[in-house]
Each structure stands twice: as C-alpha cells, then as structure tokens.
C-alpha cells in the first residue's frame, strides 16, 4: 500500500508491544508475515499476520481505542479486534477476552489473555499491513517522544549515513552542542539567512526525491515522518552535507569559529557545491 503521514499513531501506553516479556527473557517471532512454508507438509501459504510463542500472556491495548470485534475464527480461534483511529489490530489464539464489543479501552489496559501462542493482524482503512511495520512505527514514536523529553543531545537510533565530514565528526558535534541553539535563534529572528544557492539545492534534492519516490517507502512515524527507507540514503547524505556546511558557514560568519586546522582564509568557503 502507499504510506502516508496520516498513518502515524501515538501509543500513550509507552509500549510498542501488546505484551511484556519476563525480565531477562526474549520472545521470538514464531511465524512471520507473508509467504511461508509449512514445516511439516512443505506447502507454501500466505500468513496474514505474525505469531509469537507467548503462552498465557496478559495482552494490553497499545493505544486508546474501541473494541470493534470479538469472535471465534476458524483459523485463529478466539479473536479480539481493537480500532485505533483508522487502524484495526486483531489478537488471535486467545484463551480469554476481558473487553466487550463497543467498549472503549485505554492505552496499556489489559484486554485479553493469550492461549498457546498469539497471532497479531493489522489493517489500515481495511487494507492489510505487515504487523512488524506497525509495531516498528509505534516503537519509533515512543523513542521520538522520549528523545524530545531529554536534553536534546541524544543521537540516532539507527546508524546515520556517512557524510563528507566524518573525520571532523567529533569536533562538529562539540560545536553543535555549543552553538546550535544560537544558530536556530538567529535563523528564526532573521539575524542569519541561509544562502540562496543552499536553499535552491535543498529544494532540488527534495523535488528529485519525490520524483524518485524516496518518501514513504516505509510506514511513517514521529521518528521518521517522511517514511524514509534505504532508497533515501543518498538523499539523506546530500541533505546532511548541505546542512552541516551551512552550520559551519554560520559559525565562521557570526562567531569566527572554525574546525581545527581551519583559518580565517576559509571563513566564507564552508558551503558545499550544489
């Protein structure tokens, strides 16, 4: 399906999973989404969800929503479906259900008990999704909100693409810790203006990215609102190079601060070429 920004869902529960594993114990995915091979017959089949080996686990709502279905399915046994906005998340292979049809549930509220295992299926506006992408989106949102609540110096959760400034990375990070608030304030009040050729380069990069469908390759989240995936790595490198270069240009012009080994003769020559 085509991903859009409206697919971002915030999990107020602070959990991206409907269950919590005992401390020190990992829970493995026993059956993935998509085409699978039956372990006994060898026949191929399409699995419309994911399964976990979680026997008698308490299951919670991952966000605030309303119970839109309770029933018994021939393939997945006792099932419970909760609607979160345009999403519907179904828990299958249950032994007990603690919520009634039409009941409003809060994020983190216990709604069911798994049986011998747990099946999870996800739909958005009626269209089936890979539940792993849905759970990953929730995780990204939780991490983004936690990041926003700290001192603002936390880094990426995944390794970022390498830039032209890798050898000066530590020095640049130290300069950012010291001068980035001033940079943002000066941009906001107009004391510093991004050069026209830098702005034009950024516009060109994002236009080309849209034409090549780099955006919304994966489900968007607060952490990754444009849904950037592997295809967008070259775009991300170019954007980072331009932004770092502009920050260094700002330091030279406004604070006469330079990277180690640089001097006044490079004061106006930090910008990368478009």
Tab-separated table of C-alpha atoms in Angstrom:
chain	number	residue	atom	x	y	z
A	1	UNK	CA	0.000	0.000	0.000
A	2	UNK	CA	1.011	3.640	-0.354
A	3	UNK	CA	2.095	5.031	3.007
A	4	UNK	CA	1.012	8.496	4.132
A	5	UNK	CA	1.729	10.771	7.084
A	6	UNK	CA	-1.766	10.182	8.498
A	7	UNK	CA	-0.658	6.654	9.378
A	8	UNK	CA	1.332	7.936	12.360
A	9	UNK	CA	-0.220	6.556	15.559
A	10	UNK	CA	0.920	7.598	19.030
A	11	UNK	CA	0.986	4.911	21.723
A	12	UNK	CA	0.192	6.621	25.018
A	13	UNK	CA	0.873	3.354	26.846
A	14	UNK	CA	4.618	3.697	26.371
A	15	UNK	CA	4.665	0.184	24.896
A	16	UNK	CA	5.028	-0.835	21.270
A	17	UNK	CA	4.017	-4.437	22.019
A	18	UNK	CA	0.741	-5.767	23.461
A	19	UNK	CA	2.621	-7.900	25.994
A	20	UNK	CA	5.664	-7.586	28.232
A	21	UNK	CA	8.174	-10.401	28.384
A	22	UNK	CA	9.501	-11.502	31.787
A	23	UNK	CA	12.763	-9.823	32.740
A	24	UNK	CA	15.743	-11.460	31.086
A	25	UNK	CA	13.577	-13.479	28.704
A	26	UNK	CA	13.334	-12.888	24.956
A	27	UNK	CA	10.209	-13.587	22.951
A	28	UNK	CA	10.769	-14.927	19.461
A	29	UNK	CA	8.626	-14.459	16.391
A	30	UNK	CA	7.405	-17.946	15.552
A	31	UNK	CA	5.753	-17.119	12.219
A	32	UNK	CA	6.282	-14.043	10.071
A	33	UNK	CA	4.083	-12.132	7.664
A	34	UNK	CA	3.719	-13.074	4.007
A	35	UNK	CA	4.571	-16.233	2.118
A	36	UNK	CA	5.628	-19.062	4.406
A	37	UNK	CA	6.470	-22.765	4.082
A	38	UNK	CA	4.600	-25.263	6.232
A	39	UNK	CA	7.202	-27.011	8.450
A	40	UNK	CA	5.523	-30.424	8.094
A	41	UNK	CA	3.981	-30.529	4.608
A	42	UNK	CA	6.398	-28.200	2.835
A	43	UNK	CA	3.474	-26.420	1.207
A	44	UNK	CA	3.642	-22.666	0.653
A	45	UNK	CA	0.963	-20.449	2.140
A	46	UNK	CA	0.412	-16.746	2.847
A	47	UNK	CA	0.295	-15.759	6.502
A	48	UNK	CA	-1.854	-12.665	7.079
A	49	UNK	CA	-0.160	-11.580	10.305
A	50	UNK	CA	2.597	-12.572	12.723
A	51	UNK	CA	2.698	-15.144	15.537
A	52	UNK	CA	4.570	-15.156	18.843
A	53	UNK	CA	5.230	-18.095	21.163
A	54	UNK	CA	3.701	-16.489	24.232
A	55	UNK	CA	1.706	-18.938	26.349
A	56	UNK	CA	-0.798	-17.380	28.762
A	57	UNK	CA	0.491	-13.806	28.437
A	58	UNK	CA	-1.595	-10.839	29.521
A	59	UNK	CA	-2.301	-8.669	26.481
A	60	UNK	CA	-2.815	-4.899	26.502
A	61	UNK	CA	-4.184	-2.239	24.188
A	62	UNK	CA	-1.240	-0.463	22.515
A	63	UNK	CA	-3.165	2.823	22.295
A	64	UNK	CA	-6.545	4.214	23.308
A	65	UNK	CA	-9.338	2.885	21.121
A	66	UNK	CA	-12.573	0.950	20.943
A	67	UNK	CA	-13.232	-2.794	20.708
A	68	UNK	CA	-14.624	-3.370	17.226
A	69	UNK	CA	-14.809	-7.137	17.221
A	70	UNK	CA	-14.955	-10.196	19.481
A	71	UNK	CA	-15.476	-13.611	17.960
A	72	UNK	CA	-14.262	-17.082	17.060
A	73	UNK	CA	-12.308	-17.555	13.846
A	74	UNK	CA	-11.750	-20.999	12.245
A	75	UNK	CA	-8.045	-20.268	11.701
A	76	UNK	CA	-7.176	-18.174	14.752
A	77	UNK	CA	-9.649	-19.298	17.402
A	78	UNK	CA	-10.930	-16.686	19.840
A	79	UNK	CA	-10.114	-13.218	18.487
A	80	UNK	CA	-10.330	-9.646	19.721
A	81	UNK	CA	-10.120	-6.601	17.435
A	82	UNK	CA	-9.452	-3.055	18.648
A	83	UNK	CA	-9.829	0.031	16.462
A	84	UNK	CA	-7.260	2.803	16.908
A	85	UNK	CA	-8.338	5.602	14.590
A	86	UNK	CA	-8.089	4.128	11.084
A	87	UNK	CA	-6.210	1.062	12.344
A	88	UNK	CA	-7.723	-2.247	13.387
A	89	UNK	CA	-5.472	-4.607	15.335
A	90	UNK	CA	-6.601	-8.188	15.910
A	91	UNK	CA	-5.286	-10.571	18.572
A	92	UNK	CA	-5.910	-14.242	17.819
A	93	UNK	CA	-5.446	-17.654	19.516
A	94	UNK	CA	-6.752	-16.224	22.802
A	95	UNK	CA	-7.781	-18.171	25.879
A	96	UNK	CA	-9.755	-15.306	27.473
A	97	UNK	CA	-11.116	-11.890	26.487
A	98	UNK	CA	-11.610	-9.161	29.109
A	99	UNK	CA	-13.219	-6.470	26.935
A	100	UNK	CA	-16.651	-6.334	25.345
A	101	UNK	CA	-17.684	-5.271	21.864
A	102	UNK	CA	-18.053	-1.492	21.697
A	103	UNK	CA	-16.080	-0.918	24.905
A	104	UNK	CA	-13.594	1.944	24.955
A	105	UNK	CA	-10.161	0.894	26.156
A	106	UNK	CA	-7.184	2.946	27.283
A	107	UNK	CA	-3.579	2.522	26.240
A	108	UNK	CA	-1.977	-0.154	28.401
A	109	UNK	CA	-5.305	-1.593	29.603
A	110	UNK	CA	-5.373	-5.399	29.834
A	111	UNK	CA	-7.841	-6.693	27.250
A	112	UNK	CA	-7.120	-10.423	26.790
A	113	UNK	CA	-5.058	-13.479	27.691
A	114	UNK	CA	-3.168	-15.401	25.029
A	115	UNK	CA	-3.569	-19.136	24.590
A	116	UNK	CA	-0.730	-21.374	23.429
A	117	UNK	CA	0.503	-18.564	21.171
A	118	UNK	CA	-0.522	-15.127	19.917
A	119	UNK	CA	-1.494	-14.063	16.407
A	120	UNK	CA	-1.493	-10.346	15.505
A	121	UNK	CA	-3.098	-8.928	12.373
A	122	UNK	CA	-3.215	-5.246	11.377
A	123	UNK	CA	-5.316	-3.292	8.879
A	124	UNK	CA	-5.346	0.396	7.957
A	125	UNK	CA	-8.587	1.626	6.374
A	126	UNK	CA	-9.383	-2.004	5.679
A	127	UNK	CA	-6.109	-2.731	3.897
A	128	UNK	CA	-3.831	-5.362	5.376
A	129	UNK	CA	-0.407	-4.362	6.730
A	130	UNK	CA	2.651	-6.233	7.895
A	131	UNK	CA	2.246	-6.025	11.708
A	132	UNK	CA	6.028	-5.744	12.125
A	133	UNK	CA	5.916	-2.383	10.328
A	134	UNK	CA	3.055	-1.240	12.563
A	135	UNK	CA	4.888	-2.233	15.753
A	136	UNK	CA	8.108	-0.655	14.459
A	137	UNK	CA	6.224	2.592	13.845
A	138	UNK	CA	4.939	2.572	17.441
A	139	UNK	CA	8.457	1.947	18.718
A	140	UNK	CA	9.775	4.869	16.673
A	141	UNK	CA	7.098	7.159	18.097
A	142	UNK	CA	7.906	6.159	21.674
A	143	UNK	CA	11.633	6.711	21.103
A	144	UNK	CA	11.000	10.091	19.456
A	145	UNK	CA	8.890	11.282	22.394
A	146	UNK	CA	11.477	10.055	24.902
A	147	UNK	CA	14.165	11.822	22.912
A	148	UNK	CA	12.174	15.071	22.955
A	149	UNK	CA	11.914	14.835	26.733
A	150	UNK	CA	15.648	14.707	27.443
A	151	UNK	CA	18.388	17.289	26.999
A	152	UNK	CA	18.126	17.140	23.233
A	153	UNK	CA	21.574	15.619	22.711
A	154	UNK	CA	20.515	12.044	22.022
A	155	UNK	CA	21.593	10.598	18.700
A	156	UNK	CA	20.097	8.389	16.032
A	157	UNK	CA	18.558	5.028	16.886
A	158	UNK	CA	19.987	3.623	13.685
A	159	UNK	CA	23.404	4.466	12.260
A	160	UNK	CA	23.071	7.551	10.094
A	161	UNK	CA	24.530	7.771	6.584
A	162	UNK	CA	28.141	8.854	6.320
A	163	UNK	CA	28.763	12.454	5.283
A	164	UNK	CA	31.730	14.372	3.889
A	165	UNK	CA	32.572	15.423	7.447
A	166	UNK	CA	33.229	12.055	9.099
A	167	UNK	CA	36.836	12.900	10.025
A	168	UNK	CA	35.629	16.037	11.846
A	169	UNK	CA	32.520	14.434	13.335
A	170	UNK	CA	33.522	14.780	16.982
A	171	UNK	CA	34.562	18.421	16.605
A	172	UNK	CA	31.356	19.259	14.729
A	173	UNK	CA	29.220	17.619	17.416
A	174	UNK	CA	31.004	19.662	20.082
A	175	UNK	CA	30.400	22.851	18.094
A	176	UNK	CA	26.723	21.922	17.704
A	177	UNK	CA	26.310	21.400	21.427
A	178	UNK	CA	27.682	24.892	21.981
A	179	UNK	CA	26.310	26.906	19.049
A	180	UNK	CA	23.233	25.105	17.649
A	181	UNK	CA	20.738	26.999	19.873
A	182	UNK	CA	22.260	30.310	18.665
A	183	UNK	CA	22.081	29.093	15.062
A	184	UNK	CA	18.375	28.235	15.380
A	185	UNK	CA	17.583	31.523	17.158
A	186	UNK	CA	19.413	33.579	14.515
A	187	UNK	CA	17.575	31.748	11.736
A	188	UNK	CA	14.256	32.364	13.491
A	189	UNK	CA	14.781	36.091	14.002
A	190	UNK	CA	16.455	36.704	10.637
A	191	UNK	CA	19.892	37.559	12.014
A	192	UNK	CA	21.283	34.828	9.760
A	193	UNK	CA	19.842	33.853	6.376
A	194	UNK	CA	20.573	30.619	4.549
A	195	UNK	CA	22.340	31.470	1.261
A	196	UNK	CA	20.099	31.327	-1.792
A	197	UNK	CA	22.134	28.608	-3.530
A	198	UNK	CA	21.896	26.361	-0.457
A	199	UNK	CA	18.137	26.804	-0.282
A	200	UNK	CA	17.853	26.091	-4.009
A	201	UNK	CA	19.971	22.953	-3.637
A	202	UNK	CA	17.731	21.662	-0.859
A	203	UNK	CA	14.603	22.328	-2.929
A	204	UNK	CA	16.149	20.442	-5.852
A	205	UNK	CA	17.097	17.466	-3.677
A	206	UNK	CA	13.593	17.127	-2.212
A	207	UNK	CA	11.973	17.551	-5.626
A	208	UNK	CA	14.126	14.766	-7.060
A	209	UNK	CA	13.412	12.633	-4.002
A	210	UNK	CA	9.670	12.991	-4.568
A	211	UNK	CA	10.031	12.160	-8.279
A	212	UNK	CA	12.013	9.020	-7.458
A	213	UNK	CA	9.511	8.068	-4.732
A	214	UNK	CA	12.060	8.146	-1.908
A	215	UNK	CA	9.405	9.340	0.537
A	216	UNK	CA	7.012	6.984	2.375
A	217	UNK	CA	8.969	3.891	1.422
A	218	UNK	CA	8.119	2.586	4.886
A	219	UNK	CA	5.400	3.389	7.387
A	220	UNK	CA	5.924	6.952	8.704
A	221	UNK	CA	6.352	7.696	12.406
A	222	UNK	CA	7.165	10.616	14.679
A	223	UNK	CA	10.770	9.475	14.489
A	224	UNK	CA	10.652	9.153	10.680
A	225	UNK	CA	7.690	11.286	9.486
A	226	UNK	CA	8.603	11.029	5.785
A	227	UNK	CA	8.891	7.248	5.957
A	228	UNK	CA	12.435	7.297	4.590
A	229	UNK	CA	13.962	3.906	3.827
A	230	UNK	CA	17.101	2.557	2.197
A	231	UNK	CA	16.330	4.226	-1.132
A	232	UNK	CA	16.616	7.632	0.521
A	233	UNK	CA	20.148	7.165	1.899
A	234	UNK	CA	21.816	9.129	-0.961
A	235	UNK	CA	19.273	11.918	-0.462
A	236	UNK	CA	19.884	11.979	3.286
A	237	UNK	CA	23.663	12.220	2.713
A	238	UNK	CA	23.266	15.219	0.413
A	239	UNK	CA	20.917	16.989	2.810
A	240	UNK	CA	23.224	16.374	5.765
A	241	UNK	CA	26.228	17.678	3.829
A	242	UNK	CA	24.365	20.885	2.959
A	243	UNK	CA	23.069	21.446	6.484
A	244	UNK	CA	26.428	20.798	8.136
A	245	UNK	CA	28.134	23.095	5.635
A	246	UNK	CA	25.611	25.837	6.326
A	247	UNK	CA	26.107	25.474	10.082
A	248	UNK	CA	29.888	25.796	9.623
A	249	UNK	CA	29.356	28.816	7.379
A	250	UNK	CA	27.217	30.391	10.101
A	251	UNK	CA	29.925	29.787	12.719
A	252	UNK	CA	32.523	31.470	10.537
A	253	UNK	CA	30.391	34.489	9.712
A	254	UNK	CA	28.725	35.093	13.067
A	255	UNK	CA	31.182	33.723	15.650
A	256	UNK	CA	34.506	33.376	13.833
A	257	UNK	CA	34.591	29.770	14.983
A	258	UNK	CA	36.237	27.148	12.798
A	259	UNK	CA	37.056	23.473	12.719
A	260	UNK	CA	40.549	22.593	13.991
A	261	UNK	CA	43.033	23.213	11.194
A	262	UNK	CA	40.868	25.843	9.509
A	263	UNK	CA	41.700	29.522	9.475
A	264	UNK	CA	40.269	32.880	8.568
A	265	UNK	CA	41.052	32.347	4.909
A	266	UNK	CA	38.260	29.757	4.726
A	267	UNK	CA	35.787	31.959	6.569
A	268	UNK	CA	33.400	32.181	3.622
A	269	UNK	CA	34.194	28.899	1.940
A	270	UNK	CA	32.373	26.284	4.036
A	271	UNK	CA	29.480	25.768	1.625
A	272	UNK	CA	29.406	22.560	-0.406
A	273	UNK	CA	28.615	22.809	-4.074
A	274	UNK	CA	25.008	22.124	-5.112
